[in-house]
Amino acid sequence: MTRSTRPAPGQPGRSPQRQGPTPAERARTVAGRAGAAVCAAGIDGSRVLAHATTADGQVFVVVPTDGDVATAVRHAADGDLAALLLVTDHAPVELREPVRAQVWLSGWLTPILPADVRPAALAFADVAPVGALLDVGRGATLLRLDLAEVVLGECGTVTELTPEDYLAAAPDPLADVEAHALQHLDHAHPEELALLASRVPTAWLGDGDVVRPLGLDRWGFRLRIEQRSGHRDVRMPFSAPVTGPEELAGAISRLMCAARQACPGR
């Protein structure tokens, strides 16, 4: 990631107010992605079966009981293990550089008392109902990560967050539908993608540059300009942020209508 995301001038809904998520909101959204690994002393990127940040502000991971992480926690002298959970966010469409963002959650992996495993698993399932939870106690172990530091890496920028700010933020309400929406735009609606791309300032486009869908959140679309060397990301904001998937179709329709009015030849 080589350039920061910024709104293009003259777009619909442009205002002095922010037009995108806060770093804490982005961190919560990225942390909900599936790809994750745990690093600790002597452990370099061990497999995580599942992970989640619950509504009440706890971070849990599910790991193989016979794996490196669970074994290290069982044998930790202090009863917990200093560790880092790395979550990587990949674009759901084909890009030259597919990694959109990463979140590093650092702290201490701690065993969960047997009496607390079921309530912890239920809280986990409320935000991430994954099949790995069914294996807890039968080949999989549920651990808690007591947060000490949170770092978001995105658009060539690294942002440090307090655990309090991270836990107080909410993930984007479109996170679960983003992949399908972007894939549908990319595969089935090239004309709409071209219409969005027409709003990119011409000064930002060079010969051979390609505009690709990069992201979608409650604030609007993000596009990636793949250049000969590197890339540039640009935001196409909705006229107003949406509160959930049920408002998405209307927001997209208004955005496309505004884009057509700005490009009457289309």
mmCIF file of N, CA and C in Angstrom, residues 152-212:
data_model
loop_
_atom_site.group_PDB
_atom_site.id
_atom_site.type_symbol
_atom_site.label_atom_id
_atom_site.label_comp_id
_atom_site.label_asym_id
_atom_site.label_seq_id
_atom_site.Cartn_x
_atom_site.Cartn_y
_atom_site.Cartn_z
ATOM 1 N N LEU A 152 -3.030 -0.409 13.483
ATOM 2 C CA LEU A 152 -3.650 -0.561 12.173
ATOM 3 C C LEU A 152 -2.667 -0.132 11.106
ATOM 4 N N GLY A 153 -2.437 -0.979 10.126
ATOM 5 C CA GLY A 153 -1.612 -0.635 8.974
ATOM 6 C C GLY A 153 -2.470 -0.598 7.732
ATOM 7 N N GLU A 154 -2.559 0.582 7.102
ATOM 8 C CA GLU A 154 -3.420 0.739 5.935
ATOM 9 C C GLU A 154 -2.962 1.932 5.119
ATOM 10 N N CYS A 155 -2.988 1.785 3.810
ATOM 11 C CA CYS A 155 -2.662 2.885 2.880
ATOM 12 C C CYS A 155 -1.278 3.465 3.157
ATOM 13 N N GLY A 156 -0.335 2.624 3.512
ATOM 14 C CA GLY A 156 1.015 3.084 3.776
ATOM 15 C C GLY A 156 1.178 3.805 5.091
ATOM 16 N N THR A 157 0.141 3.801 5.935
ATOM 17 C CA THR A 157 0.186 4.492 7.223
ATOM 18 C C THR A 157 -0.013 3.498 8.348
ATOM 19 N N VAL A 158 0.741 3.670 9.414
ATOM 20 C CA VAL A 158 0.601 2.842 10.608
ATOM 21 C C VAL A 158 0.036 3.714 11.722
ATOM 22 N N THR A 159 -1.086 3.299 12.293
ATOM 23 C CA THR A 159 -1.764 4.065 13.330
ATOM 24 C C THR A 159 -1.841 3.244 14.601
ATOM 25 N N GLU A 160 -1.337 3.795 15.695
ATOM 26 C CA GLU A 160 -1.432 3.141 16.997
ATOM 27 C C GLU A 160 -2.719 3.567 17.689
ATOM 28 N N LEU A 161 -3.429 2.598 18.250
ATOM 29 C CA LEU A 161 -4.693 2.846 18.929
ATOM 30 C C LEU A 161 -4.621 2.312 20.347
ATOM 31 N N THR A 162 -5.351 2.945 21.242
ATOM 32 C CA THR A 162 -5.457 2.380 22.584
ATOM 33 C C THR A 162 -6.456 1.226 22.550
ATOM 34 N N PRO A 163 -6.274 0.241 23.407
ATOM 35 C CA PRO A 163 -7.281 -0.826 23.469
ATOM 36 C C PRO A 163 -8.677 -0.282 23.742
ATOM 37 N N GLU A 164 -8.760 0.785 24.544
ATOM 38 C CA GLU A 164 -10.062 1.359 24.877
ATOM 39 C C GLU A 164 -10.758 1.909 23.632
ATOM 40 N N ASP A 165 -10.010 2.635 22.795
ATOM 41 C CA ASP A 165 -10.602 3.183 21.573
ATOM 42 C C ASP A 165 -11.004 2.067 20.617
ATOM 43 N N TYR A 166 -10.164 1.047 20.514
ATOM 44 C CA TYR A 166 -10.479 -0.083 19.647
ATOM 45 C C TYR A 166 -11.760 -0.781 20.095
ATOM 46 N N LEU A 167 -11.866 -1.066 21.379
ATOM 47 C CA LEU A 167 -13.014 -1.803 21.885
ATOM 48 C C LEU A 167 -14.287 -0.975 21.873
ATOM 49 N N ALA A 168 -14.151 0.359 21.952
ATOM 50 C CA ALA A 168 -15.331 1.222 21.946
ATOM 51 C C ALA A 168 -15.885 1.415 20.540
ATOM 52 N N ALA A 169 -15.085 1.149 19.531
ATOM 53 C CA ALA A 169 -15.523 1.342 18.145
ATOM 54 C C ALA A 169 -16.358 0.148 17.686
ATOM 55 N N ALA A 170 -17.122 0.371 16.627
ATOM 56 C CA ALA A 170 -17.937 -0.696 16.043
ATOM 57 C C ALA A 170 -17.434 -1.030 14.650
ATOM 58 N N PRO A 171 -17.468 -2.294 14.263
ATOM 59 C CA PRO A 171 -17.101 -2.641 12.881
ATOM 60 C C PRO A 171 -18.129 -2.085 11.911
ATOM 61 N N ASP A 172 -17.732 -1.953 10.660
ATOM 62 C CA ASP A 172 -18.625 -1.384 9.667
ATOM 63 C C ASP A 172 -19.848 -2.268 9.461
ATOM 64 N N PRO A 173 -21.044 -1.681 9.377
ATOM 65 C CA PRO A 173 -22.258 -2.495 9.232
ATOM 66 C C PRO A 173 -22.386 -3.186 7.883
ATOM 67 N N LEU A 174 -21.569 -2.808 6.904
ATOM 68 C CA LEU A 174 -21.608 -3.467 5.597
ATOM 69 C C LEU A 174 -20.527 -4.531 5.443
ATOM 70 N N ALA A 175 -19.796 -4.809 6.509
ATOM 71 C CA ALA A 175 -18.655 -5.726 6.403
ATOM 72 C C ALA A 175 -19.059 -7.094 5.856
ATOM 73 N N ASP A 176 -20.237 -7.584 6.243
ATOM 74 C CA ASP A 176 -20.641 -8.923 5.827
ATOM 75 C C ASP A 176 -21.108 -8.978 4.377
ATOM 76 N N VAL A 177 -21.491 -7.837 3.808
ATOM 77 C CA VAL A 177 -21.993 -7.840 2.426
ATOM 78 C C VAL A 177 -21.000 -7.218 1.453
ATOM 79 N N GLU A 178 -19.903 -6.683 1.972
ATOM 80 C CA GLU A 178 -18.953 -5.965 1.127
ATOM 81 C C GLU A 178 -18.405 -6.845 0.012
ATOM 82 N N ALA A 179 -17.944 -8.043 0.344
ATOM 83 C CA ALA A 179 -17.298 -8.896 -0.658
ATOM 84 C C ALA A 179 -18.251 -9.182 -1.806
ATOM 85 N N HIS A 180 -19.476 -9.583 -1.496
ATOM 86 C CA HIS A 180 -20.437 -9.893 -2.552
ATOM 87 C C HIS A 180 -20.740 -8.663 -3.395
ATOM 88 N N ALA A 181 -20.925 -7.504 -2.742
ATOM 89 C CA ALA A 181 -21.259 -6.288 -3.477
ATOM 90 C C ALA A 181 -20.134 -5.894 -4.434
ATOM 91 N N LEU A 182 -18.889 -5.971 -3.983
ATOM 92 C CA LEU A 182 -17.769 -5.602 -4.849
ATOM 93 C C LEU A 182 -17.588 -6.603 -5.986
ATOM 94 N N GLN A 183 -17.741 -7.881 -5.689
ATOM 95 C CA GLN A 183 -17.617 -8.886 -6.746
ATOM 96 C C GLN A 183 -18.719 -8.726 -7.785
ATOM 97 N N HIS A 184 -19.927 -8.397 -7.320
ATOM 98 C CA HIS A 184 -21.045 -8.182 -8.239
ATOM 99 C C HIS A 184 -20.792 -6.953 -9.115
ATOM 100 N N LEU A 185 -20.298 -5.878 -8.503
ATOM 101 C CA LEU A 185 -19.960 -4.682 -9.271
ATOM 102 C C LEU A 185 -18.895 -4.996 -10.305
ATOM 103 N N ASP A 186 -17.898 -5.759 -9.909
ATOM 104 C CA ASP A 186 -16.761 -6.037 -10.777
ATOM 105 C C ASP A 186 -17.140 -6.944 -11.943
ATOM 106 N N HIS A 187 -17.987 -7.948 -11.680
ATOM 107 C CA HIS A 187 -18.277 -8.964 -12.688
ATOM 108 C C HIS A 187 -19.516 -8.652 -13.521
ATOM 109 N N ALA A 188 -20.512 -8.030 -12.894
ATOM 110 C CA ALA A 188 -21.801 -7.883 -13.565
ATOM 111 C C ALA A 188 -22.132 -6.461 -13.997
ATOM 112 N N HIS A 189 -21.428 -5.474 -13.489
ATOM 113 C CA HIS A 189 -21.791 -4.086 -13.785
ATOM 114 C C HIS A 189 -20.568 -3.248 -14.158
ATOM 115 N N PRO A 190 -19.890 -3.609 -15.226
ATOM 116 C CA PRO A 190 -18.719 -2.824 -15.647
ATOM 117 C C PRO A 190 -19.080 -1.386 -15.994
ATOM 118 N N GLU A 191 -20.333 -1.155 -16.462
ATOM 119 C CA GLU A 191 -20.719 0.208 -16.810
ATOM 120 C C GLU A 191 -20.822 1.102 -15.573
ATOM 121 N N GLU A 192 -21.319 0.536 -14.455
ATOM 122 C CA GLU A 192 -21.374 1.310 -13.214
ATOM 123 C C GLU A 192 -19.973 1.578 -12.667
ATOM 124 N N LEU A 193 -19.090 0.589 -12.794
ATOM 125 C CA LEU A 193 -17.719 0.789 -12.356
ATOM 126 C C LEU A 193 -17.050 1.884 -13.189
ATOM 127 N N ALA A 194 -17.303 1.858 -14.505
ATOM 128 C CA ALA A 194 -16.738 2.895 -15.369
ATOM 129 C C ALA A 194 -17.309 4.262 -15.020
ATOM 130 N N LEU A 195 -18.584 4.297 -14.621
ATOM 131 C CA LEU A 195 -19.196 5.561 -14.232
ATOM 132 C C LEU A 195 -18.537 6.107 -12.971
ATOM 133 N N LEU A 196 -18.284 5.242 -12.005
ATOM 134 C CA LEU A 196 -17.567 5.684 -10.808
ATOM 135 C C LEU A 196 -16.163 6.155 -11.176
ATOM 136 N N ALA A 197 -15.506 5.413 -12.048
ATOM 137 C CA ALA A 197 -14.138 5.774 -12.441
ATOM 138 C C ALA A 197 -14.105 7.116 -13.160
ATOM 139 N N SER A 198 -15.218 7.484 -13.804
ATOM 140 C CA SER A 198 -15.246 8.764 -14.507
ATOM 141 C C SER A 198 -15.181 9.953 -13.559
ATOM 142 N N ARG A 199 -15.442 9.717 -12.280
ATOM 143 C CA ARG A 199 -15.378 10.794 -11.310
ATOM 144 C C ARG A 199 -13.973 11.018 -10.759
ATOM 145 N N VAL A 200 -13.048 10.140 -11.098
ATOM 146 C CA VAL A 200 -11.653 10.316 -10.677
ATOM 147 C C VAL A 200 -11.057 11.486 -11.459
ATOM 148 N N PRO A 201 -10.433 12.443 -10.782
ATOM 149 C CA PRO A 201 -9.830 13.563 -11.510
ATOM 150 C C PRO A 201 -8.861 13.064 -12.581
ATOM 151 N N THR A 202 -8.968 13.624 -13.760
ATOM 152 C CA THR A 202 -8.134 13.167 -14.878
ATOM 153 C C THR A 202 -6.648 13.346 -14.593
ATOM 154 N N ALA A 203 -6.319 14.321 -13.739
ATOM 155 C CA ALA A 203 -4.910 14.546 -13.404
ATOM 156 C C ALA A 203 -4.317 13.371 -12.637
ATOM 157 N N TRP A 204 -5.176 12.549 -12.038
ATOM 158 C CA TRP A 204 -4.698 11.413 -11.262
ATOM 159 C C TRP A 204 -4.505 10.167 -12.124
ATOM 160 N N LEU A 205 -4.932 10.211 -13.391
ATOM 161 C CA LEU A 205 -4.882 9.041 -14.255
ATOM 162 C C LEU A 205 -3.825 9.213 -15.330
ATOM 163 N N GLY A 206 -3.020 8.190 -15.502
ATOM 164 C CA GLY A 206 -2.015 8.194 -16.551
ATOM 165 C C GLY A 206 -2.323 7.137 -17.587
ATOM 166 N N ASP A 207 -1.599 7.167 -18.676
ATOM 167 C CA ASP A 207 -1.771 6.167 -19.718
ATOM 168 C C ASP A 207 -1.529 4.769 -19.155
ATOM 169 N N GLY A 208 -2.462 3.900 -19.394
ATOM 170 C CA GLY A 208 -2.314 2.526 -18.929
ATOM 171 C C GLY A 208 -2.806 2.273 -17.522
ATOM 172 N N ASP A 209 -3.214 3.319 -16.797
ATOM 173 C CA ASP A 209 -3.739 3.122 -15.445
ATOM 174 C C ASP A 209 -5.088 2.406 -15.508
ATOM 175 N N VAL A 210 -5.340 1.579 -14.503
ATOM 176 C CA VAL A 210 -6.582 0.812 -14.442
ATOM 177 C C VAL A 210 -7.269 1.125 -13.114
ATOM 178 N N VAL A 211 -8.579 1.396 -13.180
ATOM 179 C CA VAL A 211 -9.356 1.669 -11.972
ATOM 180 C C VAL A 211 -10.106 0.407 -11.581
ATOM 181 N N ARG A 212 -9.913 -0.010 -10.322
ATOM 182 C CA ARG A 212 -10.505 -1.256 -9.834
ATOM 183 C C ARG A 212 -11.305 -0.975 -8.566
#
